[in-house]
Amino acid sequence: MVTEGQLFNICVAITSPPPQLFLWPLNSSFLIQLTIVPLTAGVRDIGKDNASLAIVGPFNDARRFYCLQLTAVADRVLQGTRSLNLTASLYGVAQPLLTISPNTTTVTIIDSTQIVIGFTQTQYTVTRKDSYVTFNVSILGGATIQGASVGVMFSTGDGTALAGADYDARTQLLVFNNTVTQLPIVVTIKDDEGLNSLITLNPHQTNVTIKDDHVLVIGFDPVVYSANVNGDSVAITVKVLQGSLAVPVSIRVFTENGTATSGSDYVATSQSVVFDSSSTNHTVTIQLINKLVSDASKVFSVGLSVETPEAKGRVTLSPSVANVTIVNTNVAVIGFVAGVYSVRKSEGSVSMMVGLLQGQLGAPVTVTFSTYSGTATAGLDFTQTTLPLVFNNTVTQLPIIVTIKDDGLFKYTDVYFGASLTLQSARGFEHLITLNPHQTNVTIKDDHVLVIGFDPVVYSANVNGDSVAITVKVLQGSLAVPVSIRVFTEDGTATSGSDYVATSQSVVFDSSSTNHTVTIQLINKLVSDASKVFSVGLSVETPEAKGRVTLSPSVANVTIVNTNVAVIGFVAGVYSVRKSEGSVSMMVGLLQGQLGAPVTVTFSTYSGTATAGELPGFDPSGYCALQRRQGERCDHQDDGVFKYTDVYFGASLTLQSARGFEHLITLNPHQTNVTIKDDHGNAWSVRKRSSHYSEGVTGKSCSTCEYRVFTEDGTATSGSDYVATSQSVVFDSSSTNHTVTIQLINKLVSDASKMFSVGLSVETPEAKGRVTLSPSVANVTIVNTNGVYSVRKSEGSVSMMVGLLQGQLGAPVTVTFSTYSGTATAGQDFTQTTLPLVFNNTVTQLPIIVTIKDDGVFKYTDVYFGASLTLQSARGFEHLITLNPHQTNVTIKDDHGNAWSVRNGSANVNGDSVAITVKVLQGSLALPVSIRVFTENGTATSGSDYVATSQSVVFDSSSTNHTVTIQLINKLVSDASKMFSVGLSVETPEAKGRVTLSPSVANVTVQGVLQNIEVNDSMIADPLFTVPLNVHSELFPALSLCYEIHGQPRQYYNLVSDTCTSVNARYNASLNGVGVNIIDDITVRAVDRAGQCVDIEVDVDCGVSVGGSRVQIYSLNEVYVRTYGNSSVRISVPNCNHQQLVMWILCQVRPIEDPITGKKFSAKMQKFVVTRGLSLGENSHGIIGRFVTYYHSLVASFLFPLQHSSGEYRLR
C-alpha cells in the first residue's frame, strides 16, 4: 500500500532451488518482464498505461535478486483509493525449467489529493421583500475529480435571524463530480409587513469594514521525495498553489529529523523564501551525507511556516510538510576470507575466517555459518557446527573453529566437507548484503605414514640363467586398506626385449600381505658383451594412495653377467689397388659370434716392398672402430713417376678395447698384404686471392709443363678499369705455385663495383688433354671506394661541396653539377638538380643543396643516386682543367621508425583461450615485415596451463593489427592465478635493427577459479546423462516431462550419436540385490582428423584405455584425453560441425536407497556431461537435461529424437 507521490520497490528474486542453482543451459542467464494491468483501464497510476513496464535481469548464478524502483503518480486528480496488478513473465527464449511463482502482485494506491469546495461569496445581503436568497457552492481549487463523486452537506443555522420566523431552515446534500463543479441552494426569506410601523431606525447610520477574504495557499508540490544516498542533494519545490499576491510574503522552509538524522544523514536547512507577483515557485536544495555504509533507507521531513507578521493567519500552508526518503544503495560483501581450507587429521581442528570483504555496515548483520557433509561425514570425520555470526561497524572478521576427528588409521584418501553462509537478518537492508564466497570446502588430509620399498636393492644374475627374483616389502607402517603397487622395469645398459623381458605388474599390500616377490625373465642372445644393468622401479597405482605412500628405496639395480665369445679378423687374405684410385678398401669383420656392445680394434700398416712414408700422403697407421662388419680405407697418392713395377705393404689388427669384455674377443686372421699397381694422373687449379692469383697443381707434374694465364672483360673493361694480362707460367717438381699480378686503374670517380675474369690454358703440347684445369676461371671484383655522401630521409636535403682541390685559377672556370638516378629515382626520392658552378681565384669552394623527398613510409632499405661534374668553359685553358673525382654517390638512409607492441591480457581458466593483440604503434609500411610472436613460461607452464605458441604475423600497409589466440588448459583444479609471457622478435632480415619492438613483452594472467562440474544426486530417480545446450524451445515442445533410462545389466546403450561421434554407456541395473539405475562403464568412439577410428573406454574408477592401451594423457590428430586422478576424465574429439566435442566423465561414490525397503548403501557410478560442440543434425540424437547438486528435486529432461529400440523408458 503506497500514497500518491511515494517511491516504492518491486523486487524479483530466485527463491528455489537454493544457492547451488545450476542453470540450463550451462552458465546462461534469463530476463523477467514486468507488465502493469490497472483494474480500471487507462488509469495512469505508476507513470504507464496498460503496457510493459520493464525488463528485469539478467538472473544467473551470480545475480539472484533485482529491484525495480517505481513512484506512484501524484496527478492532482481525485480518484480515491484504487489498486493495480503487476504481472511477471519470462522475457525472450523460453526456459522449460523455470517457474515464476507468485507471478502477480497487487499495489494499492491511496489518493492524497486535496480539493477546496466552498461558497462563491463569503457574505450575502437580502431584503425581506426579495423573498429568497440564492447561495452558490463551487469547487474553488486543488485537484480535479475523476471516476468518483464528492458529497458536501449544506445546512442553515440561526444567527439574529430565526428559522421559521425570518427564513425557512434548509438542509441539502450537494454532490460534485468531474462535470458538476458548482451548485445553487435557494433559501426562502419571510416578510412580516405588520412590523414596519413599529420599527424605528436608530442609529440609522453605520460603517462597513471590507475584509480581504481572498484565499492564498502555499505548499509543497510534490510532497513526497526520494533521493539516492549516492547523490549529493535533493531539491524541494515550494509554490503558490492557489491565489495571487499583491504584496510579498516570506515563508520559512526548515528540516526536521525522522529516522534520518541531520549532521549524520543530511545537512539541516532553515531558510526563507519570498513569494510575490513575479516569484510564485521556489526550489530549496538540501545536501545529503553518504557515509558509504550499507543501511536501511531513512526519512526526514521538511516543514513550512509564515514569517511575514501581517500574513500570519491569512496564508494557508497546505501541504505544509514534505517527506524525503534517503535510499541507501551501498553494497556490503561478507564471505569466507579463503576460498578453500586444508587440515591434517593430526591437527585436530581447522580455523576458518569469515569477514566483511567489501563496504561498511551501518547496523548489525547476522549470518549463519553451518557445515555439511561432502566425502567427509559429519560426526565421523568432523563435528557438525552451526553458529550465528554478527558483524557491525567494529566487528568485521570472526573466526570459526571446527573439530576434526581422527581414528588413527592410514587410509590414504583425503576427504572434504563443506561450509556455507546464510543471511539471517540485516535490519531492513538485506538486499544490500551479498554473501560471496558463500561456500567453501575443507580438505582433511590423512597424514599417517606408510613406507614400501625394495629389500635388497642390488641383484646379480648370469646371462645363462633364466630369471632373477626381486623382493618388495612394507618397511614402515601398517595398512587398514589395501594398496596396489606397480613393479616395472626400466632400461639401463641392458635393454628390454633384447637382454630381459620387460615387466610391469601389480602387487597388492594389505594387513595380511606385506611382502612380495617379482620374477623377471632374462634373454641370452649368445653375443659377446660387457655385463649390463637394468633397474626395477615402483609406483603407486591406487589413485587415492598417490602422494601418500612413500616408496623408498624405490629403485633396485640388476646386473646381467655375459660369458659369450666372439672372433674378429680380415675378411680377405690379400688386397690389390691401382695408384690412380688413391685408396684401397679393406674389410675387417666379425667372423664368429655376436657383439652386444662396440669393440675397438687398431688397424696398422707396415712396409713391405712399398715403403711407409716414401709415397706422399701414405698413412702408415690406420684406425678402425668396428661394430659387426665395417670397411677401412687406407689412403695413398701417386708420385707421378712411371715405374712399371708393383709393390706391396702389410696391415695388422690389435685389440684396443671392448668395454669390459676384452677376454671374450679373439683376432683371427690378424694380418694381410696390399699390392699397389702403378698408373698416372695430374690436375691443376687457379684460386682467387684478392687482386693477385695463385695457380697450383693438385697432382704431381710430369716434368716441365707450361700454362697461360689471361684476363677477359666483364663489367670492368681492360684499359679503363684494369691492365690486360696474358702471360705464361711453368710448373715442375720444384715449382708448384705461381702468383700473377694484374694492375688496376683508378679513374678517381665514384662508381658501382665492376668485375673481370682470369682464365687458364695449357701451352705444353704433350700436356694438352692430360692436364685437368679446374677451376679454370677466377672472377675479380673491383670495389669503388671514391668519395660518397650519406643522408637520412628525415633530414630533407643533403649538402655537397665542390672545390678547387689543386692549383690556382687565373680566370673564371664554369663547371656543370648534375644529379642522376641510381637505385634512388629522380622525382620520387630526390629532386633532379643541374647547376652551373663558377670558380675563380677567390671562389674556390661552392656548396650544392639537393632536396631529399620523403614519402613517410618505412621501407627498411637504403637507396642511392649519383652526381657528376662536367667542364663548361675555362676561357681557352680547358686542357689544363682536370675534374677528379668528377662523380660521387649519395646514399639515402631510411630512418623511419616503426614500433610494434603486444598488450597484456587476463583470462579466466574457464575460458578456452586468450586473444593477444599486436599492432603498429608508430609509422607506416611500404614493404611487408614479418614478426614472430612466441610464448614463454612464467608461473604458468606450457603443456600444463596453456598451449605453447610460436607463429609469424606479417604487417604491411593494409594489415597493421593482428590477433594471436593462445589456447588455455583447464585442469579443473583449485589453484592460484598463474602468469606466462608473450614476446616479439623481428624475422625479416632487412628489418632487423630498424624496427623497434616496444613493448615487446606482454604478460598474461590465467585467473584460477574453483570449477565444479555437478550433476544430479537424486537417489533412485537418477537422470543419467546431460548435454547442456542452448537450443530453441521449438525442438522440445514437451518441456514438463522427465525420461529415465533403465538398462539391462552389463549391456551397452547408446546415449549420444552424430555423424562423427557416438557414446555408449553400460548399465549396472542390480547392485547388492537392489534395483538401481547407474552407469559403470562408458565408451566413446570418434573419428580423428586423420580419418582413423579411435575407441576410448572409461571404467567406473576413471581408468582410461585408448585402443586397448591404458593411458593417463593421450593427444593425437586432435583427439585429446586427460585423467584427473580417479575423479574425472576430459575427452575432446573432432566433430561434424567443425568444433571440438568436449565431454566429461565423472566417477563418484553416491548414496543409493532401495525405493521399497528404504535400505541405504553407497555405490560407485559414472556421470556423463557434454559441455560443448554436439552437432544437432538429422543423424544426431541424445538426452538433454540439467542436474542440480545438493538439491533433491526432479528436473525436466527430454530426448531428441527418441531412437532407442531397447531398454525401458519410464515416464514419471
mmCIF file of N, CA, C and O in Angstrom, residues 345 406-415 443-450 452 478-485 508-511 540-550 1101 1126 1164:
data_model
loop_
_atom_site.group_PDB
_atom_site.id
_atom_site.type_symbol
_atom_site.label_atom_id
_atom_site.label_comp_id
_atom_site.label_asym_id
_atom_site.label_seq_id
_atom_site.Cartn_x
_atom_site.Cartn_y
_atom_site.Cartn_z
ATOM 1 N N LYS A 345 44.695 -34.571 9.677
ATOM 2 C CA LYS A 345 43.918 -35.208 10.732
ATOM 3 C C LYS A 345 44.558 -34.985 12.092
ATOM 4 O O LYS A 345 43.885 -34.775 13.100
ATOM 5 N N ASP A 406 39.944 -38.035 14.383
ATOM 6 C CA ASP A 406 40.991 -38.896 13.826
ATOM 7 C C ASP A 406 40.877 -40.277 14.462
ATOM 8 O O ASP A 406 40.970 -40.430 15.681
ATOM 9 N N ASP A 407 40.694 -41.315 13.580
ATOM 10 C CA ASP A 407 40.611 -42.688 14.092
ATOM 11 C C ASP A 407 41.975 -43.367 14.137
ATOM 12 O O ASP A 407 42.082 -44.545 14.481
ATOM 13 N N GLY A 408 43.073 -42.668 13.708
ATOM 14 C CA GLY A 408 44.417 -43.203 13.835
ATOM 15 C C GLY A 408 44.814 -44.200 12.777
ATOM 16 O O GLY A 408 45.901 -44.778 12.845
ATOM 17 N N LEU A 409 44.008 -44.458 11.733
ATOM 18 C CA LEU A 409 44.311 -45.470 10.721
ATOM 19 C C LEU A 409 44.752 -44.812 9.433
ATOM 20 O O LEU A 409 44.231 -43.767 9.037
ATOM 21 N N PHE A 410 45.754 -45.424 8.734
ATOM 22 C CA PHE A 410 46.190 -44.969 7.413
ATOM 23 C C PHE A 410 45.160 -45.396 6.369
ATOM 24 O O PHE A 410 44.922 -46.591 6.189
ATOM 25 N N LYS A 411 44.549 -44.432 5.712
ATOM 26 C CA LYS A 411 43.507 -44.748 4.726
ATOM 27 C C LYS A 411 43.831 -44.197 3.338
ATOM 28 O O LYS A 411 43.087 -44.422 2.409
ATOM 29 N N TYR A 412 44.888 -43.470 3.231
ATOM 30 C CA TYR A 412 45.438 -42.907 2.001
ATOM 31 C C TYR A 412 44.475 -42.007 1.219
ATOM 32 O O TYR A 412 44.765 -41.606 0.098
ATOM 33 N N THR A 413 43.318 -41.709 1.743
ATOM 34 C CA THR A 413 42.399 -40.848 0.996
ATOM 35 C C THR A 413 42.170 -39.550 1.759
ATOM 36 O O THR A 413 42.126 -39.523 2.986
ATOM 37 N N ASP A 414 42.054 -38.478 1.006
ATOM 38 C CA ASP A 414 41.629 -37.203 1.567
ATOM 39 C C ASP A 414 40.119 -37.101 1.420
ATOM 40 O O ASP A 414 39.541 -37.550 0.425
ATOM 41 N N VAL A 415 39.490 -36.535 2.391
ATOM 42 C CA VAL A 415 38.054 -36.301 2.309
ATOM 43 C C VAL A 415 37.809 -34.812 2.552
ATOM 44 O O VAL A 415 38.695 -34.087 3.003
ATOM 45 N N THR A 443 39.460 -29.610 3.138
ATOM 46 C CA THR A 443 40.037 -30.925 2.844
ATOM 47 C C THR A 443 40.737 -31.456 4.083
ATOM 48 O O THR A 443 41.592 -30.777 4.667
ATOM 49 N N ILE A 444 40.370 -32.689 4.481
ATOM 50 C CA ILE A 444 41.013 -33.348 5.629
ATOM 51 C C ILE A 444 42.039 -34.316 5.062
ATOM 52 O O ILE A 444 41.683 -35.292 4.389
ATOM 53 N N LYS A 445 43.330 -34.052 5.300
ATOM 54 C CA LYS A 445 44.401 -34.869 4.755
ATOM 55 C C LYS A 445 44.786 -35.958 5.766
ATOM 56 O O LYS A 445 44.982 -35.684 6.952
ATOM 57 N N ASP A 446 44.895 -37.191 5.235
ATOM 58 C CA ASP A 446 45.334 -38.322 6.063
ATOM 59 C C ASP A 446 46.856 -38.297 6.112
ATOM 60 O O ASP A 446 47.526 -38.516 5.103
ATOM 61 N N ASP A 447 47.474 -37.993 7.266
ATOM 62 C CA ASP A 447 48.918 -37.830 7.359
ATOM 63 C C ASP A 447 49.615 -38.995 8.069
ATOM 64 O O ASP A 447 50.711 -38.840 8.609
ATOM 65 N N HIS A 448 48.987 -40.180 8.038
ATOM 66 C CA HIS A 448 49.659 -41.367 8.557
ATOM 67 C C HIS A 448 50.700 -41.862 7.557
ATOM 68 O O HIS A 448 50.511 -41.786 6.353
ATOM 69 N N VAL A 449 51.826 -42.402 8.039
ATOM 70 C CA VAL A 449 52.972 -42.767 7.207
ATOM 71 C C VAL A 449 52.935 -44.247 6.851
ATOM 72 O O VAL A 449 52.676 -45.108 7.698
ATOM 73 N N LEU A 450 53.227 -44.572 5.534
ATOM 74 C CA LEU A 450 53.404 -45.942 5.068
ATOM 75 C C LEU A 450 54.573 -45.941 4.093
ATOM 76 O O LEU A 450 54.564 -45.191 3.110
ATOM 77 N N ILE A 452 56.990 -48.345 1.585
ATOM 78 C CA ILE A 452 57.147 -49.608 0.858
ATOM 79 C C ILE A 452 58.381 -49.474 -0.022
ATOM 80 O O ILE A 452 58.576 -48.439 -0.666
ATOM 81 N N SER A 478 51.605 -49.651 8.955
ATOM 82 C CA SER A 478 50.665 -50.755 8.752
ATOM 83 C C SER A 478 49.456 -50.221 7.994
ATOM 84 O O SER A 478 49.222 -49.019 7.941
ATOM 85 N N LEU A 479 48.702 -51.146 7.401
ATOM 86 C CA LEU A 479 47.625 -50.762 6.499
ATOM 87 C C LEU A 479 46.267 -51.139 7.076
ATOM 88 O O LEU A 479 46.105 -52.222 7.632
ATOM 89 N N ALA A 480 45.328 -50.264 6.864
ATOM 90 C CA ALA A 480 43.939 -50.589 7.179
ATOM 91 C C ALA A 480 43.154 -50.863 5.899
ATOM 92 O O ALA A 480 42.090 -51.465 5.922
ATOM 93 N N VAL A 481 43.705 -50.414 4.779
ATOM 94 C CA VAL A 481 43.064 -50.614 3.475
ATOM 95 C C VAL A 481 44.123 -51.115 2.511
ATOM 96 O O VAL A 481 45.313 -50.870 2.691
ATOM 97 N N PRO A 482 43.746 -51.871 1.474
ATOM 98 C CA PRO A 482 44.738 -52.383 0.531
ATOM 99 C C PRO A 482 45.328 -51.265 -0.329
ATOM 100 O O PRO A 482 44.659 -50.294 -0.657
ATOM 101 N N VAL A 483 46.622 -51.445 -0.697
ATOM 102 C CA VAL A 483 47.337 -50.515 -1.563
ATOM 103 C C VAL A 483 47.969 -51.313 -2.696
ATOM 104 O O VAL A 483 48.672 -52.294 -2.450
ATOM 105 N N SER A 484 47.697 -50.902 -3.953
ATOM 106 C CA SER A 484 48.267 -51.574 -5.114
ATOM 107 C C SER A 484 49.504 -50.820 -5.573
ATOM 108 O O SER A 484 49.458 -49.602 -5.790
ATOM 109 N N ILE A 485 50.635 -51.582 -5.704
ATOM 110 C CA ILE A 485 51.911 -51.014 -6.137
ATOM 111 C C ILE A 485 52.292 -51.658 -7.464
ATOM 112 O O ILE A 485 52.223 -52.884 -7.604
ATOM 113 N N VAL A 508 49.605 -56.259 -4.470
ATOM 114 C CA VAL A 508 48.687 -55.611 -3.533
ATOM 115 C C VAL A 508 49.128 -55.907 -2.100
ATOM 116 O O VAL A 508 49.293 -57.067 -1.710
ATOM 117 N N PHE A 509 49.329 -54.850 -1.327
ATOM 118 C CA PHE A 509 49.687 -54.961 0.085
ATOM 119 C C PHE A 509 48.448 -54.669 0.921
ATOM 120 O O PHE A 509 47.668 -53.761 0.623
ATOM 121 N N ASP A 510 48.275 -55.475 1.982
ATOM 122 C CA ASP A 510 47.215 -55.181 2.947
ATOM 123 C C ASP A 510 47.715 -55.631 4.312
ATOM 124 O O ASP A 510 48.903 -55.927 4.504
ATOM 125 N N SER A 511 46.819 -55.692 5.267
ATOM 126 C CA SER A 511 47.243 -56.009 6.634
ATOM 127 C C SER A 511 47.826 -57.413 6.746
ATOM 128 O O SER A 511 48.664 -57.696 7.614
ATOM 129 N N VAL A 540 52.922 -46.044 -7.286
ATOM 130 C CA VAL A 540 51.659 -46.300 -6.588
ATOM 131 C C VAL A 540 50.538 -46.311 -7.622
ATOM 132 O O VAL A 540 50.409 -45.393 -8.433
ATOM 133 N N GLU A 541 49.738 -47.381 -7.606
ATOM 134 C CA GLU A 541 48.623 -47.488 -8.546
ATOM 135 C C GLU A 541 47.302 -47.025 -7.948
ATOM 136 O O GLU A 541 46.486 -46.428 -8.624
ATOM 137 N N THR A 542 47.090 -47.349 -6.708
ATOM 138 C CA THR A 542 45.821 -46.970 -6.078
ATOM 139 C C THR A 542 45.709 -45.447 -6.126
ATOM 140 O O THR A 542 46.530 -44.753 -5.531
ATOM 141 N N PRO A 543 44.737 -44.901 -6.867
ATOM 142 C CA PRO A 543 44.695 -43.441 -7.055
ATOM 143 C C PRO A 543 44.699 -42.669 -5.746
ATOM 144 O O PRO A 543 45.386 -41.659 -5.612
ATOM 145 N N GLU A 544 43.954 -43.175 -4.779
ATOM 146 C CA GLU A 544 43.848 -42.427 -3.524
ATOM 147 C C GLU A 544 45.171 -42.417 -2.745
ATOM 148 O O GLU A 544 45.382 -41.561 -1.880
ATOM 149 N N ALA A 545 46.040 -43.417 -3.018
ATOM 150 C CA ALA A 545 47.285 -43.540 -2.256
ATOM 151 C C ALA A 545 48.419 -42.743 -2.872
ATOM 152 O O ALA A 545 49.475 -42.598 -2.253
ATOM 153 N N LYS A 546 48.233 -42.233 -4.096
ATOM 154 C CA LYS A 546 49.311 -41.494 -4.749
ATOM 155 C C LYS A 546 49.646 -40.227 -3.962
ATOM 156 O O LYS A 546 48.771 -39.470 -3.588
ATOM 157 N N GLY A 547 50.946 -40.034 -3.747
ATOM 158 C CA GLY A 547 51.394 -38.879 -2.991
ATOM 159 C C GLY A 547 51.327 -39.084 -1.494
ATOM 160 O O GLY A 547 51.774 -38.234 -0.722
ATOM 161 N N ARG A 548 50.773 -40.257 -1.044
ATOM 162 C CA ARG A 548 50.633 -40.501 0.390
ATOM 163 C C ARG A 548 51.498 -41.668 0.841
ATOM 164 O O ARG A 548 51.855 -41.748 2.007
ATOM 165 N N VAL A 549 51.767 -42.581 -0.055
ATOM 166 C CA VAL A 549 52.631 -43.715 0.283
ATOM 167 C C VAL A 549 54.051 -43.370 -0.135
ATOM 168 O O VAL A 549 54.284 -42.920 -1.256
ATOM 169 N N THR A 550 55.023 -43.561 0.763
ATOM 170 C CA THR A 550 56.425 -43.301 0.464
ATOM 171 C C THR A 550 57.060 -44.571 -0.087
ATOM 172 O O THR A 550 56.986 -45.632 0.540
ATOM 173 N N ASP A 1101 36.289 -46.375 -12.187
ATOM 174 C CA ASP A 1101 37.303 -45.703 -11.374
ATOM 175 C C ASP A 1101 38.031 -44.630 -12.173
ATOM 176 O O ASP A 1101 39.100 -44.174 -11.786
ATOM 177 N N ASN A 1126 41.305 -40.021 -9.861
ATOM 178 C CA ASN A 1126 40.272 -41.038 -10.081
ATOM 179 C C ASN A 1126 38.878 -40.417 -10.027
ATOM 180 O O ASN A 1126 37.896 -41.101 -9.771
ATOM 181 N N LYS A 1164 29.661 -47.098 -6.506
ATOM 182 C CA LYS A 1164 30.389 -46.332 -7.499
ATOM 183 C C LYS A 1164 29.508 -46.169 -8.745
ATOM 184 O O LYS A 1164 28.824 -47.097 -9.141
#
